[in-house]
mmCIF file of C-alpha atoms in Angstrom:
data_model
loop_
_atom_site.group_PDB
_atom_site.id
_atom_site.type_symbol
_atom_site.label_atom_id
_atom_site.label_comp_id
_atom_site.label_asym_id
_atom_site.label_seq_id
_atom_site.Cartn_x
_atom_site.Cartn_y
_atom_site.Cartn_z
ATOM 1 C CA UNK A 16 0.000 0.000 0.000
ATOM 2 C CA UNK A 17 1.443 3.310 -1.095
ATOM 3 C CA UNK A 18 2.057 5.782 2.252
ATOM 4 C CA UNK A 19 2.989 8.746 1.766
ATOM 5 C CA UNK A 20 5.216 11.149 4.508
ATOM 6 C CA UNK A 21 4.950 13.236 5.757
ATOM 7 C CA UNK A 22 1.847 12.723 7.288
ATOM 8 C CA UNK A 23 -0.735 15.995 6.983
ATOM 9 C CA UNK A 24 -2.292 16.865 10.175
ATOM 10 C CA UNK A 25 -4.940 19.009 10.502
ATOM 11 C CA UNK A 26 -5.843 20.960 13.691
ATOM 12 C CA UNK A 27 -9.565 21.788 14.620
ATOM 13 C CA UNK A 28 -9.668 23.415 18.245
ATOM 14 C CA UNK A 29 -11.415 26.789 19.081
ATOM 15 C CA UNK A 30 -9.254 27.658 21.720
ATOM 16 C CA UNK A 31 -6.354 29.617 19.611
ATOM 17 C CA UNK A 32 -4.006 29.272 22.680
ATOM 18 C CA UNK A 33 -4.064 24.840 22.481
ATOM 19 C CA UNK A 34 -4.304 25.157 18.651
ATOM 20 C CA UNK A 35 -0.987 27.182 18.743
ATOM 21 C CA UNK A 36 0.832 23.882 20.995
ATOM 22 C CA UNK A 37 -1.004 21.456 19.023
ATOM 23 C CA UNK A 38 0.809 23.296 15.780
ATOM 24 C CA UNK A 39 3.975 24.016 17.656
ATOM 25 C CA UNK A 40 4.160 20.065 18.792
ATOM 26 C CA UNK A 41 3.658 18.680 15.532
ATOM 27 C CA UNK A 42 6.136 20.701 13.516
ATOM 28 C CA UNK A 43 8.479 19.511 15.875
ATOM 29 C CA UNK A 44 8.047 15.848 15.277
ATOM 30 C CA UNK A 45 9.679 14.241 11.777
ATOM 31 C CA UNK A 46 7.344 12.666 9.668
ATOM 32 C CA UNK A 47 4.692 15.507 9.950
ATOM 33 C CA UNK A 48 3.822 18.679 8.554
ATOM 34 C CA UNK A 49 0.628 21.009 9.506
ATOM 35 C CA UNK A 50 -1.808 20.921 6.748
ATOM 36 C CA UNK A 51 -3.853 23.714 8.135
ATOM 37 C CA UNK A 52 -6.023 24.841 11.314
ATOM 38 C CA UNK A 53 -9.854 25.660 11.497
ATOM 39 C CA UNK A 54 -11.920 26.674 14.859
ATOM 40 C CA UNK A 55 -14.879 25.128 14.520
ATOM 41 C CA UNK A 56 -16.783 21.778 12.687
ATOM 42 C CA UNK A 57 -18.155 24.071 10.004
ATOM 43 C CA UNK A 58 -14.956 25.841 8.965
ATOM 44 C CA UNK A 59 -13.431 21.812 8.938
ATOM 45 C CA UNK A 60 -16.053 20.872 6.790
ATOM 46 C CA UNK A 61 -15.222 23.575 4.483
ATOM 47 C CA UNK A 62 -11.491 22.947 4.845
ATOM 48 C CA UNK A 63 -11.976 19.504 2.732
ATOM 49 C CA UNK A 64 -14.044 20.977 0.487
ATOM 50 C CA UNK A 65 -10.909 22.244 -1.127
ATOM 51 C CA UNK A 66 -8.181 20.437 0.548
ATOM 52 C CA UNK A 67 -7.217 16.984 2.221
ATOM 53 C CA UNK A 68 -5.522 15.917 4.952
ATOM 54 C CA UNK A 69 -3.991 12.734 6.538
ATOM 55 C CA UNK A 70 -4.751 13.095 10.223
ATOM 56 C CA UNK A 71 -6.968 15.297 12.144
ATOM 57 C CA UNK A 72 -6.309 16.333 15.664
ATOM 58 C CA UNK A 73 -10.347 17.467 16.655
ATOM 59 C CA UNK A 74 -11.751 19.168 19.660
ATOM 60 C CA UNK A 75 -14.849 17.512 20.644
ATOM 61 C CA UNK A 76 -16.582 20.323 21.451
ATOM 62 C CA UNK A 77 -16.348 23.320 19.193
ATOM 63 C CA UNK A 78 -18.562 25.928 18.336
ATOM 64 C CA UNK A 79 -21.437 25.945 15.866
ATOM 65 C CA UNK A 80 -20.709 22.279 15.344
ATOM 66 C CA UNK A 81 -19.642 20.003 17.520
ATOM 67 C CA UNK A 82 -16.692 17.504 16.159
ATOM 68 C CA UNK A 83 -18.417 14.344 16.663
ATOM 69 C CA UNK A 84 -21.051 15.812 14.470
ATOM 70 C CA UNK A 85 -18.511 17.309 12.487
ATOM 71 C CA UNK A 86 -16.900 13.628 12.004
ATOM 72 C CA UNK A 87 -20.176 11.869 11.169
ATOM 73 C CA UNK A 88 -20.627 14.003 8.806
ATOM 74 C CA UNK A 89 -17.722 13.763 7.171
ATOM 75 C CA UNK A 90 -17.696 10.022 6.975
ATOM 76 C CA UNK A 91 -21.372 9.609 5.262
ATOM 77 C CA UNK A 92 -19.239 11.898 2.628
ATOM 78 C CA UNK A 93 -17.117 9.185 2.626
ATOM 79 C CA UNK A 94 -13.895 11.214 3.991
ATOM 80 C CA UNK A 95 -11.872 8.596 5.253
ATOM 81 C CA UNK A 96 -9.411 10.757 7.332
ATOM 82 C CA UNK A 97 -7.446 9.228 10.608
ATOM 83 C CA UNK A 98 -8.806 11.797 13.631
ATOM 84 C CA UNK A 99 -7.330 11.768 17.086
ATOM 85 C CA UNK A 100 -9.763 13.320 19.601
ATOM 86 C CA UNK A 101 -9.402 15.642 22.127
ATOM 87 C CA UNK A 102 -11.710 16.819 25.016
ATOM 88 C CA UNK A 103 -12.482 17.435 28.440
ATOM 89 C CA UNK A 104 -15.447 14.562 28.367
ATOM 90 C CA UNK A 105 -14.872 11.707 30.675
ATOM 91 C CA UNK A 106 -18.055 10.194 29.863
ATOM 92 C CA UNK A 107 -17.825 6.564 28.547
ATOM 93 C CA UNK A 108 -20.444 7.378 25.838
ATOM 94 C CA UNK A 109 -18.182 10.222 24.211
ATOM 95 C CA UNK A 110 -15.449 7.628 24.112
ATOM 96 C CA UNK A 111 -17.796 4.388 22.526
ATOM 97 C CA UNK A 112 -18.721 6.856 19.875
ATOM 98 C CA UNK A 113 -15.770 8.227 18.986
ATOM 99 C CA UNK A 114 -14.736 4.717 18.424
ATOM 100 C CA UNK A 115 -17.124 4.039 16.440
ATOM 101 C CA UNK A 116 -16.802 6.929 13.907
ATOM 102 C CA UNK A 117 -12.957 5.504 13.758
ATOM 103 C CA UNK A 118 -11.186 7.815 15.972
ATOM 104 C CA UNK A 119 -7.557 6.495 16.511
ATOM 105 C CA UNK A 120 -6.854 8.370 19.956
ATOM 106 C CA UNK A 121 -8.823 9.861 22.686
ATOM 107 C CA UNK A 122 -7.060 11.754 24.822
ATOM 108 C CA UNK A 123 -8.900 14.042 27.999
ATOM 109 C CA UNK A 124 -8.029 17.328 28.775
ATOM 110 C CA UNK A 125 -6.011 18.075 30.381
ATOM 111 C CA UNK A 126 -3.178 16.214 28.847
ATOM 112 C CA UNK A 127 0.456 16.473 28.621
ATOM 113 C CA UNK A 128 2.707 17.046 25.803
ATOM 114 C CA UNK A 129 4.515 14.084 26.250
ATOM 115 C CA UNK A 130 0.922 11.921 26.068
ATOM 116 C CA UNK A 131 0.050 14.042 22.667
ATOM 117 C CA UNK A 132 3.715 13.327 21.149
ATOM 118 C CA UNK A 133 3.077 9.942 22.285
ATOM 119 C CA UNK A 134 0.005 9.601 20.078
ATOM 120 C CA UNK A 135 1.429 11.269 17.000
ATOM 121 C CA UNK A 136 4.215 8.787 17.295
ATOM 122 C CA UNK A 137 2.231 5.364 17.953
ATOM 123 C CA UNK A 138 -0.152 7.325 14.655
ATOM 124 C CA UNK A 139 3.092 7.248 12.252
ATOM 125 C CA UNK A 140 3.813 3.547 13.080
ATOM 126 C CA UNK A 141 0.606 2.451 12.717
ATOM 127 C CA UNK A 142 0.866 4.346 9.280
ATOM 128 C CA UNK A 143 3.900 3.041 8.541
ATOM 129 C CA UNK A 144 2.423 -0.459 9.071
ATOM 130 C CA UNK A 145 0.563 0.329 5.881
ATOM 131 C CA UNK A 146 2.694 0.269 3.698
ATOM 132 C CA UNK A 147 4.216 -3.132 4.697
ATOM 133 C CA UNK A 148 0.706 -4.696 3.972
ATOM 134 C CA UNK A 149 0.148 -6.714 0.838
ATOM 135 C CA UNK A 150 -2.364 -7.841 -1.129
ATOM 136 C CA UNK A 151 -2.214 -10.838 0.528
ATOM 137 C CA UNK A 152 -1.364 -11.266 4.302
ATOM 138 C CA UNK A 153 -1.199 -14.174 7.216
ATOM 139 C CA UNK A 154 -2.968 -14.120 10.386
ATOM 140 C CA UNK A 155 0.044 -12.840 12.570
ATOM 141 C CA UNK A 156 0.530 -9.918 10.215
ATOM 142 C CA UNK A 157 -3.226 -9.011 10.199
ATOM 143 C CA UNK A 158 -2.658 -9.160 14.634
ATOM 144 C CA UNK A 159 -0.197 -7.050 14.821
ATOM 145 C CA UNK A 160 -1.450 -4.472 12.315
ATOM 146 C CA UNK A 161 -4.409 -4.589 14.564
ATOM 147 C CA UNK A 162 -2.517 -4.486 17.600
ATOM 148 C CA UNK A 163 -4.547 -7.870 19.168
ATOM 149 C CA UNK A 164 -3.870 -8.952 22.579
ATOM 150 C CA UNK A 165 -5.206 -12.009 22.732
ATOM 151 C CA UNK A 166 -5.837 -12.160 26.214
ATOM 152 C CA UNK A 167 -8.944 -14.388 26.942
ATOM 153 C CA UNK A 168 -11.740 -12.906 28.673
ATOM 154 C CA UNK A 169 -11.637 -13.043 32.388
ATOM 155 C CA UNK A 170 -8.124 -13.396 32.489
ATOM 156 C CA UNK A 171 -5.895 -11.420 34.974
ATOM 157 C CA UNK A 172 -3.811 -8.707 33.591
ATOM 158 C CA UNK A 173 -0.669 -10.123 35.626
ATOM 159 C CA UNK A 174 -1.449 -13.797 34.551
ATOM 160 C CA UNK A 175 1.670 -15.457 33.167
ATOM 161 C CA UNK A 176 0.049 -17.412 31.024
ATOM 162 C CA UNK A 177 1.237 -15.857 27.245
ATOM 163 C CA UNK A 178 -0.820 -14.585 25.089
ATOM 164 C CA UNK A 179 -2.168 -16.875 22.218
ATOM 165 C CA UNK A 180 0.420 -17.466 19.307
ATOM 166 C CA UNK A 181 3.581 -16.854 21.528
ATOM 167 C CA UNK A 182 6.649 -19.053 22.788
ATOM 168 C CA UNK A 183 8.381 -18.969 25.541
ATOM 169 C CA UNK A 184 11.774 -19.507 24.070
ATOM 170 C CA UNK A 185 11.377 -17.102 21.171
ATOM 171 C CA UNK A 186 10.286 -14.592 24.391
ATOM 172 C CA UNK A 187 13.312 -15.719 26.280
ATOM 173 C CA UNK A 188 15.569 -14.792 23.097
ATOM 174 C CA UNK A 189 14.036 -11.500 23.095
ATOM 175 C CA UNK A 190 14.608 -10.861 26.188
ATOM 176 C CA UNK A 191 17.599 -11.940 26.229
ATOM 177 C CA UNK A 192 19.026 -9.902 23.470
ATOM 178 C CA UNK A 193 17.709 -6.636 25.663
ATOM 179 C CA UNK A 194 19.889 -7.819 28.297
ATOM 180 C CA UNK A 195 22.831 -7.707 26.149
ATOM 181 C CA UNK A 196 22.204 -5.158 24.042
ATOM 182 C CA UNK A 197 21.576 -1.846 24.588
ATOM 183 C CA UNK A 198 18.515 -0.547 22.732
ATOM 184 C CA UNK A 199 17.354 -2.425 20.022
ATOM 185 C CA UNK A 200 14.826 -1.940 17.385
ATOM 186 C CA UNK A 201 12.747 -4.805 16.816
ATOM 187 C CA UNK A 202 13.982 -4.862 13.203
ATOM 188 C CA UNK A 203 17.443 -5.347 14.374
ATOM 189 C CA UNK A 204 15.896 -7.838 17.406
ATOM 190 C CA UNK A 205 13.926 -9.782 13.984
ATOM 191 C CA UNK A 206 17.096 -10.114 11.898
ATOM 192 C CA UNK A 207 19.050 -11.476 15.100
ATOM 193 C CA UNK A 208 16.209 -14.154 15.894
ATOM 194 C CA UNK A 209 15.294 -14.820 12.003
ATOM 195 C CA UNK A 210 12.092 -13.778 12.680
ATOM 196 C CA UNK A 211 9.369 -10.907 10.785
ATOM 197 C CA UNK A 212 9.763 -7.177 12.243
ATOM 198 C CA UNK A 213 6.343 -7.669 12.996
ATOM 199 C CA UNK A 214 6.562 -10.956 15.046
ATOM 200 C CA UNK A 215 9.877 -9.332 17.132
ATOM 201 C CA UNK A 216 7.547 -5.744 17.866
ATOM 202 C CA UNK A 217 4.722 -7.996 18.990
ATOM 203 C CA UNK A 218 7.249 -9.823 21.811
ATOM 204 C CA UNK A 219 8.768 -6.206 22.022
ATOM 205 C CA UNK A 220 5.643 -4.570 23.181
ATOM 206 C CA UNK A 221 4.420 -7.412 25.697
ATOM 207 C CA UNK A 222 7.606 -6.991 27.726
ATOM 208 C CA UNK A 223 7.083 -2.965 27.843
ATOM 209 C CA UNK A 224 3.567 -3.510 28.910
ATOM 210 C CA UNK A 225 5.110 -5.934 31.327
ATOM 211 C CA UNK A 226 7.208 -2.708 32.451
ATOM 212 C CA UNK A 227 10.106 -5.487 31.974
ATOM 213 C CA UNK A 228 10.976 -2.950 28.598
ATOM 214 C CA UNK A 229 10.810 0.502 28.104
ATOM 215 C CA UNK A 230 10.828 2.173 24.693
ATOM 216 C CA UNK A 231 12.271 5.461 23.441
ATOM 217 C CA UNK A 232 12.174 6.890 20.455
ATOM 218 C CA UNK A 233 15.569 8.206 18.044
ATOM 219 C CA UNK A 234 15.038 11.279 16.033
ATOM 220 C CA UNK A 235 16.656 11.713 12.655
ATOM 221 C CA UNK A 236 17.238 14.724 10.515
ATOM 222 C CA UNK A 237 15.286 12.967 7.850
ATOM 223 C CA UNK A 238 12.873 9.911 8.058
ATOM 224 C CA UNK A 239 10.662 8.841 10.221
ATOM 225 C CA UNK A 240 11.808 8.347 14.142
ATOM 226 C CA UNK A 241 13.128 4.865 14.938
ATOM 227 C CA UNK A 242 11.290 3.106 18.104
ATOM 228 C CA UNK A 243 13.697 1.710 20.488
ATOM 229 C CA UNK A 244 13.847 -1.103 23.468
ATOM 230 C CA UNK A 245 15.549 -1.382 26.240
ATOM 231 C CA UNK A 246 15.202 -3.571 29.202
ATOM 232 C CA UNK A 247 14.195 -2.446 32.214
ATOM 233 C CA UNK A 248 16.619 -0.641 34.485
ATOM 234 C CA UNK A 249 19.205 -0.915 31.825
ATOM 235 C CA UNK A 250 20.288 2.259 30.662
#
């Protein structure tokens, strides 16, 4: 699938003073550039009358139109966008449909820059994902792209039991190799093991929600920023 960088974000927030970090944050991040800002859902609807963008970054509640509304509109005119939302809304209803109208992140006000830099980062691998899939794919390809647990219902978050489609020893390797190393990406960690990227970021992100990994992330001068592991306590 063709992917193109970098990725065009558009900001839709009626308070000028967030939608001036929001701009600020993502010009500082490789892989992105600021397709434009608008204050309210009508002036976003009007925005892709004219132009496009990749990514939207989308106040909930705006002005004149709200931009959940905004959103559902713009998917029955079959705009299919990426939108991480923003609001103060705790309410599990805001967060169901924002789901459902395919938001990627939800983040509540107030929020740090670190947890919006965050998103924007976990965005461009997901997009990057993209444009390793093929016509054609397996299973384990189609889980990670999907980012699938496959934790069984009713199990205990701290269970030891591994999640469905994983070995031991391959984990052991992996583990082992952040124990030597220093901080690996898990294409270096895949060509080590002779194993898919995919399959090695899989094992790679189980141990950091294990907190026995922690990632980081390398900025270049060109290119998009390369996600890095490191064992816990090891640094």
């Amino acid at each position: 699938m063709d992917v193109q960088l970098p990725v065009r974000v558009l900001i839709a927030e009626d308070d000028p003073m967030v939608c001036s970090l929001h701009v600020q944050a993502v010009r500082q991040l490789t892989g992105f550039t600021v397709a434009g800002t608008v204050g309210d859902g009508y002036e976003l609807l009007e925005f892709f009358q004219r132009n496009s963008a990749d990514l939207i970054v989308m106040d909930i509640f705006m002005l004149r139109l709200s931009g959940l509304e905004a959103l559902k509109r713009l998917r029955s005119r079959g705009n299919t966008s990426d939108v991480i939302l923003v609001s103060a809304g705790k309410k599990t209803d805001l967060v169901s449909r924002a789901r459902t109208l395919g938001a990627f992140d939800y983040m509540i006000k107030p929020y740090s820059l670190q947890r919006f830099r965050a998103s924007l980062e976990n965005y461009l691998e997901h997009r990057m994902r993209l444009r390793d899939v093929r016509e054609e794919t397996t299973q384990e390809e189609v889980d990670a792209f999907f980012e699938i647990g496959h934790r069984p219902l009713g199990q205990p978050e701290d269970d030891e039991t591994l999640p469905k489609g994983f070995q031991k020893e391959t984990l052991a390797l992996v583990e082992g190799i952040l124990g030597e190393s220093g901080s690996p990406t898990a294409l270096e960690i895949g060509e080590k093991l002779s194993i898919s990227r995919s399959t090695a970021r899989r094992y790679l992100e189980y141990l950091a929600k294990k907190n026995r990994a922690e990632i980081s992330f390398e900025y270049r001068t060109s290119g998009r920023p390369l996600k890095r592991y490191t064992a816990m306590g090891k640094k």
